[in-house]
mmCIF file of C-alpha atoms and ligand atoms in Angstrom:
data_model
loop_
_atom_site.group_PDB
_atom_site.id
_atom_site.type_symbol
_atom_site.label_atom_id
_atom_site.label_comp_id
_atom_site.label_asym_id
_atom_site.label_seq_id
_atom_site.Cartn_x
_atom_site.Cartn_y
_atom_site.Cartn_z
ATOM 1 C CA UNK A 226 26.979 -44.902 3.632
ATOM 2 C CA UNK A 227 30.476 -43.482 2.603
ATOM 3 C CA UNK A 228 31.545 -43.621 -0.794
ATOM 4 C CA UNK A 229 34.560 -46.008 0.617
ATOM 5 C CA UNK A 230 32.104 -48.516 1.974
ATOM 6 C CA UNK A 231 30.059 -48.555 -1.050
ATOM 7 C CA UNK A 232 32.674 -49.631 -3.087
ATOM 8 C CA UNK A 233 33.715 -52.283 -0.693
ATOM 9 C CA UNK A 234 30.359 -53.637 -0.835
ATOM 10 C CA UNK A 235 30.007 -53.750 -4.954
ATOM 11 C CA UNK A 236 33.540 -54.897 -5.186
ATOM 12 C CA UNK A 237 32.241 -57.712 -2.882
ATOM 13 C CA UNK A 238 29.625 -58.533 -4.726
ATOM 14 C CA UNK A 239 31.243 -58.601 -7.862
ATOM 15 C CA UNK A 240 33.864 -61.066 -6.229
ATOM 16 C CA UNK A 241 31.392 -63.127 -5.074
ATOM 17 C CA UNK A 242 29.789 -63.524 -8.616
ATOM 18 C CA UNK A 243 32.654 -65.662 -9.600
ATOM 19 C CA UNK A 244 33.007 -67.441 -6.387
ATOM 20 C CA UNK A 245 33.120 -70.625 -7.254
ATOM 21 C CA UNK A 246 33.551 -73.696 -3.941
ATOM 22 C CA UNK A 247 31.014 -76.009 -3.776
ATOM 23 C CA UNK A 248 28.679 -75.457 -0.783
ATOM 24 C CA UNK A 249 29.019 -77.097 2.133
ATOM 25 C CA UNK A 250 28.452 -80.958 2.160
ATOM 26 C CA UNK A 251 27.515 -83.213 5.633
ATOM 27 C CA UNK A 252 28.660 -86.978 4.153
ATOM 28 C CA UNK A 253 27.691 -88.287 7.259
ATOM 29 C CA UNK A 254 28.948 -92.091 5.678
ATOM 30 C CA UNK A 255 29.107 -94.584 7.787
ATOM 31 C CA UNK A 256 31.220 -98.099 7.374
ATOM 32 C CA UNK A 257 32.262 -96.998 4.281
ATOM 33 C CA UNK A 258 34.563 -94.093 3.673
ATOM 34 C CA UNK A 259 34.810 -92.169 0.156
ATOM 35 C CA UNK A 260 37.941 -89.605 -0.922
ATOM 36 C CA UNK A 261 35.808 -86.660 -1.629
ATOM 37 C CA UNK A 262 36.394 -84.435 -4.545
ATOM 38 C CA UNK A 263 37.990 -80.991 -3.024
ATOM 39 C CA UNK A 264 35.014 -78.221 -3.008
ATOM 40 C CA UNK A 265 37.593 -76.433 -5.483
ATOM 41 C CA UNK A 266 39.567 -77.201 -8.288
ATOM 42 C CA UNK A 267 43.259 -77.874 -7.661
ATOM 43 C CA UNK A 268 44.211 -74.496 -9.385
ATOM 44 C CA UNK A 269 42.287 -72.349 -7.409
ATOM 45 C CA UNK A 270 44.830 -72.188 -4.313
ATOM 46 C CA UNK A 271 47.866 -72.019 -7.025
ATOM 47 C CA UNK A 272 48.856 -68.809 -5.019
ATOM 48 C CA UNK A 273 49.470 -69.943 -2.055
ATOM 49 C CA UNK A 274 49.223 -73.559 -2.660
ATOM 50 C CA UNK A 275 50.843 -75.527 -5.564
ATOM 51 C CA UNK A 276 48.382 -77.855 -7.634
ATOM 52 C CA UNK A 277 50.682 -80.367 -7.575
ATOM 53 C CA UNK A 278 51.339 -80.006 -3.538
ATOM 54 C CA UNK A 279 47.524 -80.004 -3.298
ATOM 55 C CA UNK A 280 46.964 -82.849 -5.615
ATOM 56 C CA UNK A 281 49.494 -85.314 -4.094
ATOM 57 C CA UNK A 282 48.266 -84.346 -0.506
ATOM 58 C CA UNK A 283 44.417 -85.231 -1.824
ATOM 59 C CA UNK A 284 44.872 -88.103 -4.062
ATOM 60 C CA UNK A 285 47.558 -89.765 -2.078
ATOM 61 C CA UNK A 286 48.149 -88.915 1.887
ATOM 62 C CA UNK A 287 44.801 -88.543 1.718
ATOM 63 C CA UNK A 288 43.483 -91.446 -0.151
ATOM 64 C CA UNK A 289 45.881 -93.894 1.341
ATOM 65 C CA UNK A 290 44.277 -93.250 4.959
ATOM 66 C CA UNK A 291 40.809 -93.324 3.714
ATOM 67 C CA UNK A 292 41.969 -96.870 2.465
ATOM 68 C CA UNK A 293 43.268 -97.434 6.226
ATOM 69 C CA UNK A 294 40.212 -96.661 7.569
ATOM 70 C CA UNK A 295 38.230 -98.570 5.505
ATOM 71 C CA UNK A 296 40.164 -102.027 5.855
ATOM 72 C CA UNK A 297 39.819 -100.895 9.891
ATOM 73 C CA UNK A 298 36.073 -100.275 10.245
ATOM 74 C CA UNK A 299 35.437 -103.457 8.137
ATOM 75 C CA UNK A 300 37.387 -105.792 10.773
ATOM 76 C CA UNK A 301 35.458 -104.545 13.818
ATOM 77 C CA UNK A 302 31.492 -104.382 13.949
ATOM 78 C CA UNK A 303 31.590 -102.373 16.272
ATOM 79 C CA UNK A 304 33.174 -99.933 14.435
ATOM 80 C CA UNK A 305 30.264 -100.057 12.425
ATOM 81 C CA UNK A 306 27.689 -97.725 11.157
ATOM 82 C CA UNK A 307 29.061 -94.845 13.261
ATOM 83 C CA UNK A 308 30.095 -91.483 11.592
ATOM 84 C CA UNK A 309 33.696 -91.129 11.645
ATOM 85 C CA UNK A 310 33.721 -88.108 14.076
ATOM 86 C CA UNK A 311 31.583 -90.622 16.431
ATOM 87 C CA UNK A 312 34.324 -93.547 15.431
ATOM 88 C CA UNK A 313 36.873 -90.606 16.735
ATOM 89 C CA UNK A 314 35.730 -89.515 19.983
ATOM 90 C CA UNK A 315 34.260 -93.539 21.223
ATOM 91 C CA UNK A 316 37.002 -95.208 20.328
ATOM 92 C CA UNK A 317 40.039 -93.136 19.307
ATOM 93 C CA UNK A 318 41.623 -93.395 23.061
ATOM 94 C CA UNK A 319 42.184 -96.895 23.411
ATOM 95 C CA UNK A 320 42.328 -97.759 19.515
ATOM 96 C CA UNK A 321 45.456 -96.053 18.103
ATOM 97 C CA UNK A 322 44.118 -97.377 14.287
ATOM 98 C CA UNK A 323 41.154 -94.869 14.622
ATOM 99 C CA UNK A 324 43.250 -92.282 16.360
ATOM 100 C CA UNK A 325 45.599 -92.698 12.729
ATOM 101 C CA UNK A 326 43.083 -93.541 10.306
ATOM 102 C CA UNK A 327 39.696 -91.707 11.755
ATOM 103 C CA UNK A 328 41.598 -88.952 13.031
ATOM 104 C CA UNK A 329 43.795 -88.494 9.596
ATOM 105 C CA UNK A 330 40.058 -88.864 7.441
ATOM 106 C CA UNK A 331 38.852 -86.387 9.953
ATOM 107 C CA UNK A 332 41.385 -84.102 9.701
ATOM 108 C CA UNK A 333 41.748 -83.481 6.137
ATOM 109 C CA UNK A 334 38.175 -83.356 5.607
ATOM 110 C CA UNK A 335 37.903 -80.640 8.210
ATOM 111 C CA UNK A 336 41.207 -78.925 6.718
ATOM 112 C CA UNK A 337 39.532 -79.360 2.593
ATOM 113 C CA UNK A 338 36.576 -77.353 3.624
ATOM 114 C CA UNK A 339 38.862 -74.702 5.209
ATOM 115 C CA UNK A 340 40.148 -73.019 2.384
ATOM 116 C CA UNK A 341 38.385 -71.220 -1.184
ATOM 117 C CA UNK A 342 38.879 -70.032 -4.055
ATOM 118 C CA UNK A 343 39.993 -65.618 -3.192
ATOM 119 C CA UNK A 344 36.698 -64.826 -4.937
ATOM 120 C CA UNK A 345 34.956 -66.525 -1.877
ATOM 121 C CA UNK A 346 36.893 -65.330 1.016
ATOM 122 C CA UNK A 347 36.522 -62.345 2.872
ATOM 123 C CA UNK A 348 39.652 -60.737 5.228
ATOM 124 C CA UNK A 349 38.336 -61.986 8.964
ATOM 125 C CA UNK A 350 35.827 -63.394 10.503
ATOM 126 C CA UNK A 351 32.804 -61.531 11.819
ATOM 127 C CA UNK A 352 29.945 -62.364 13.994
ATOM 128 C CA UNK A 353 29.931 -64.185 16.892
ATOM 129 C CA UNK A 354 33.423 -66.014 15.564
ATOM 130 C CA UNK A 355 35.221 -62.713 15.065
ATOM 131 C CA UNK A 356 33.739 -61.318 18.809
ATOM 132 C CA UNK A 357 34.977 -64.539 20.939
ATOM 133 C CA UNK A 358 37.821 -64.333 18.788
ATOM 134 C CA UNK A 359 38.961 -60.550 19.607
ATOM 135 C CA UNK A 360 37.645 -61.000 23.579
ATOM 136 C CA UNK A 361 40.132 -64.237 23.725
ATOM 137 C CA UNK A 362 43.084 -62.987 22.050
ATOM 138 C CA UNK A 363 42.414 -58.765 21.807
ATOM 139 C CA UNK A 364 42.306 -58.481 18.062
ATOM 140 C CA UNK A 365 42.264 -60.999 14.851
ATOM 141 C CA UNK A 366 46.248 -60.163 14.151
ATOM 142 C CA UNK A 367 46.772 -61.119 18.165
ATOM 143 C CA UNK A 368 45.119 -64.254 17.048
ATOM 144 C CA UNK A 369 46.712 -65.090 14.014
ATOM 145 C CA UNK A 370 50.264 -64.340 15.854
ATOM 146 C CA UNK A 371 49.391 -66.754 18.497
ATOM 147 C CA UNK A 372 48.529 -69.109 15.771
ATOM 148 C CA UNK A 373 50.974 -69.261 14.159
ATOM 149 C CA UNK A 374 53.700 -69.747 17.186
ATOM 150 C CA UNK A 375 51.829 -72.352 17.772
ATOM 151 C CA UNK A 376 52.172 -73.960 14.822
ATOM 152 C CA UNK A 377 56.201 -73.446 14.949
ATOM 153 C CA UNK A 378 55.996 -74.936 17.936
ATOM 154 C CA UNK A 379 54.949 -78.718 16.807
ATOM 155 C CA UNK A 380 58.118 -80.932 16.588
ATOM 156 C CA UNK A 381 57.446 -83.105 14.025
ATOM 157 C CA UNK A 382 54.139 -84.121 12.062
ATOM 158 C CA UNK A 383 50.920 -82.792 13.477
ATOM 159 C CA UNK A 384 48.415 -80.559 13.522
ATOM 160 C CA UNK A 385 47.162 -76.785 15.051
ATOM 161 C CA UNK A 386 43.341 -76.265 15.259
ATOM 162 C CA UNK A 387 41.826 -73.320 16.286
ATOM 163 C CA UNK A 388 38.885 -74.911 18.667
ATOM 164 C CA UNK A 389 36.331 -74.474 20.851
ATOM 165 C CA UNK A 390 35.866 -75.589 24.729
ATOM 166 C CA UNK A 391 32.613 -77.298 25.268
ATOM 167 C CA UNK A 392 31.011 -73.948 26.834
ATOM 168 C CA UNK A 393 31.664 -72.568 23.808
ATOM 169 C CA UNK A 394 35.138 -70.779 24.632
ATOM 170 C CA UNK A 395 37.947 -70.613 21.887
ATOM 171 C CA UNK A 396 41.532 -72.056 22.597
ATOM 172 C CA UNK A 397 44.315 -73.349 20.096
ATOM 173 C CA UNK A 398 45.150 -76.796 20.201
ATOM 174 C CA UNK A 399 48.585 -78.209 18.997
ATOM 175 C CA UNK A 400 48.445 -82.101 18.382
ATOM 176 C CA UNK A 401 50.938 -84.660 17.220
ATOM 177 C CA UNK A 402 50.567 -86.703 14.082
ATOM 178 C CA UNK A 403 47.099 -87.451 13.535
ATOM 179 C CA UNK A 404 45.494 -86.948 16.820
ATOM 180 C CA UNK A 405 42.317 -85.238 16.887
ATOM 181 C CA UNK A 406 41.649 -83.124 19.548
ATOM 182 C CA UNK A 407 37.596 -84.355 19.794
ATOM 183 C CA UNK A 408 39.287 -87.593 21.093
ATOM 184 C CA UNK A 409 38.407 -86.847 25.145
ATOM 185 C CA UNK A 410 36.055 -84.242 24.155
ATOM 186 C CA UNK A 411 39.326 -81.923 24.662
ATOM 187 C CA UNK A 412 37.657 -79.444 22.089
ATOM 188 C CA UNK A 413 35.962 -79.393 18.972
ATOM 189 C CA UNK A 414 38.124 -77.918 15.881
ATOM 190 C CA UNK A 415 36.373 -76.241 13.290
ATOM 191 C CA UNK A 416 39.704 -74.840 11.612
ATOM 192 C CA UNK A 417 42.819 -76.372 11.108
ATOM 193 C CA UNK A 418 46.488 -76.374 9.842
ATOM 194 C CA UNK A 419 48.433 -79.557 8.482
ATOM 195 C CA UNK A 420 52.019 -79.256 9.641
ATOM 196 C CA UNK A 421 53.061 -82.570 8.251
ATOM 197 C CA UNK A 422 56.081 -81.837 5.914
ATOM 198 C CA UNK A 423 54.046 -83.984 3.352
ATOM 199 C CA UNK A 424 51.720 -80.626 3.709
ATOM 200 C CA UNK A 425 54.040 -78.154 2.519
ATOM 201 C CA UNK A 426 57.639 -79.975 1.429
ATOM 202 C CA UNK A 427 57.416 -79.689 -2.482
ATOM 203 C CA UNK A 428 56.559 -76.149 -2.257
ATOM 204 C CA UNK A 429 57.956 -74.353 0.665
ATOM 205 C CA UNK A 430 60.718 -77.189 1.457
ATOM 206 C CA UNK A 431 61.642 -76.546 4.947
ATOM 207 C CA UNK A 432 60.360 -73.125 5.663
ATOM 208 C CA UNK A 433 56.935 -74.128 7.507
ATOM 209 C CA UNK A 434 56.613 -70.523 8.460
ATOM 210 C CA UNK A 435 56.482 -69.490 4.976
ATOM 211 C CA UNK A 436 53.780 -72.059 4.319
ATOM 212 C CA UNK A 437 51.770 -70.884 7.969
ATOM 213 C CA UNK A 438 51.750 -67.025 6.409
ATOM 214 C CA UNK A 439 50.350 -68.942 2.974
ATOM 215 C CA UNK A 440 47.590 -70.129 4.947
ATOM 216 C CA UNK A 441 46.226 -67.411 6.182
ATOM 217 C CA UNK A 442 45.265 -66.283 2.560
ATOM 218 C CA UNK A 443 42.871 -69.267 1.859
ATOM 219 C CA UNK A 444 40.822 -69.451 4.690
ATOM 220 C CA UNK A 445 37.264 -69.601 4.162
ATOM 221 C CA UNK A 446 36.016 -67.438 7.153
ATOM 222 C CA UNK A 447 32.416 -67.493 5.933
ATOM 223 C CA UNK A 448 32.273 -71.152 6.341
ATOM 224 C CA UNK A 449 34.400 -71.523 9.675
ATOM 225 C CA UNK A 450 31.922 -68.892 11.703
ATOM 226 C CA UNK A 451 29.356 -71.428 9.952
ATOM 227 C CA UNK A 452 31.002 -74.400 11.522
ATOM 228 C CA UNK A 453 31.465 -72.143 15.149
ATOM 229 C CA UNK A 454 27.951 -71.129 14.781
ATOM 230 C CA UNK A 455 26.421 -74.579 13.800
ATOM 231 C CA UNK A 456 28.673 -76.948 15.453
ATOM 232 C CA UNK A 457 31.856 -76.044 18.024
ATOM 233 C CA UNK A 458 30.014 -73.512 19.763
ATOM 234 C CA UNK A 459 27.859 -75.552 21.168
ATOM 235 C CA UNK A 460 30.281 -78.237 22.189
ATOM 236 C CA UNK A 461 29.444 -80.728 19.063
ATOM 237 C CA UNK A 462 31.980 -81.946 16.446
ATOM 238 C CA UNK A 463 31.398 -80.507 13.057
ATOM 239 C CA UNK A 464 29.936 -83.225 11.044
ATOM 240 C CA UNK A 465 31.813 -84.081 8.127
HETATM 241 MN MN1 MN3 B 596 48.125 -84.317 5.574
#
């Protein structure tokens, strides 16, 4: 082992000491929707995320369509005792409620559980993520560049997942407002961006590219290969 990769290895260690999200949580509610806490405090993005942008996204776009959802699913039985990713990808193409309200609680749940604390992150992901990764796109900066056109590209509110086909394959999906892309079994996201102004206004005002590079910084690789591994890879929707 060379002296450079020993150090990598205790510095990781050390980092990961103080590593601090909370671990992974499957709800799996039904009927009833709750406004989860974040698996981090709303400090612990400050870098790259503002606790205030963070806490009005959370505790108000957030909790307003958790609210939505909840009036919906108690008007219909038959919305009834199904998991909201189920609620999604049965009903959100003919019912544009659940494609706003399911989708939106669907979204930002994946989106929460995207992002940690620096002490928990590592640079890129590794494992079976980072190899489909570099034989789609050639490298994790190709990636990341393609990314991030993408979500230039989006006119509007909406959303850019990085997602996988249901043979397992990886694409990028652009989608308008709250749209998931499970709806039609088009793919299943495991990693997403929020490109709704209300995402990114307060702190980077206009300059979504500004708040795209931010993102890249407070990604969670460890637990997207989880969700790749666990979930998208084999054509499922990551349960939330
Ligand atoms: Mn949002």
């Amino acid at each position: 082992m060379s002296w450079k990769r020993l150090f990598l290895g205790l510095l990781t260690y050390a980092l990961a000491k103080n590593c601090t999200k909370q671990e992974y949580t499957a709800y799996k509610e039904r009927s009833s929707f709750r406004l989860h806490d974040l698996p981090y405090t709303y400090q612990d993005l400050e870098d790259y995320m503002w606790q205030q942008s963070l806490y009005f996204h959370h505790k108000k776009h957030h909790a307003a369509i958790v609210k939505q959802l909840n009036v919906l699913v108690s008007n219909k039985t038959e919305y009834q005792d199904l998991l909201v990713e189920e609620l999604l990808m049965k009903y959100g193409e003919t019912d544009n409620e659940v494609r706003k309200w399911a989708g939106g609680h669907y979204n930002h749940m994946l989106f929460w559980w995207g992002f940690g604390p620096a002490a928990c992150l590592k640079a890129e992901p590794e494992g079976s993520l980072g190899r489909a990764i570099n034989s789609t796109w050639g490298t994790y900066d190709d990636f990341k560049s393609n990314f991030t056109t993408y979500s230039g590209s989006v006119f509007g509110s909406g959303w850019v997942w990085l997602c996988a086909n249901s043979d397992g394959s990886l694409r990028i999906a652009a989608v308008k407002e709250e749209r998931s892309p499970l709806i039609g079994e088009e793919c299943f996201p495991f990693l997403g961006i929020d490109v709704w102004e209300h995402a990114y206004y307060l702190q980077y005002i206009q300059q979504r590219s500004d708040y795209v590079e931010a993102f890249w910084n407070m990604v969670d690789w460890n637990l997207i290969e989880y969700f790749y591994e666990e979930f998208a890879s084999k054509g499922e929707a990551v349960v939330v």
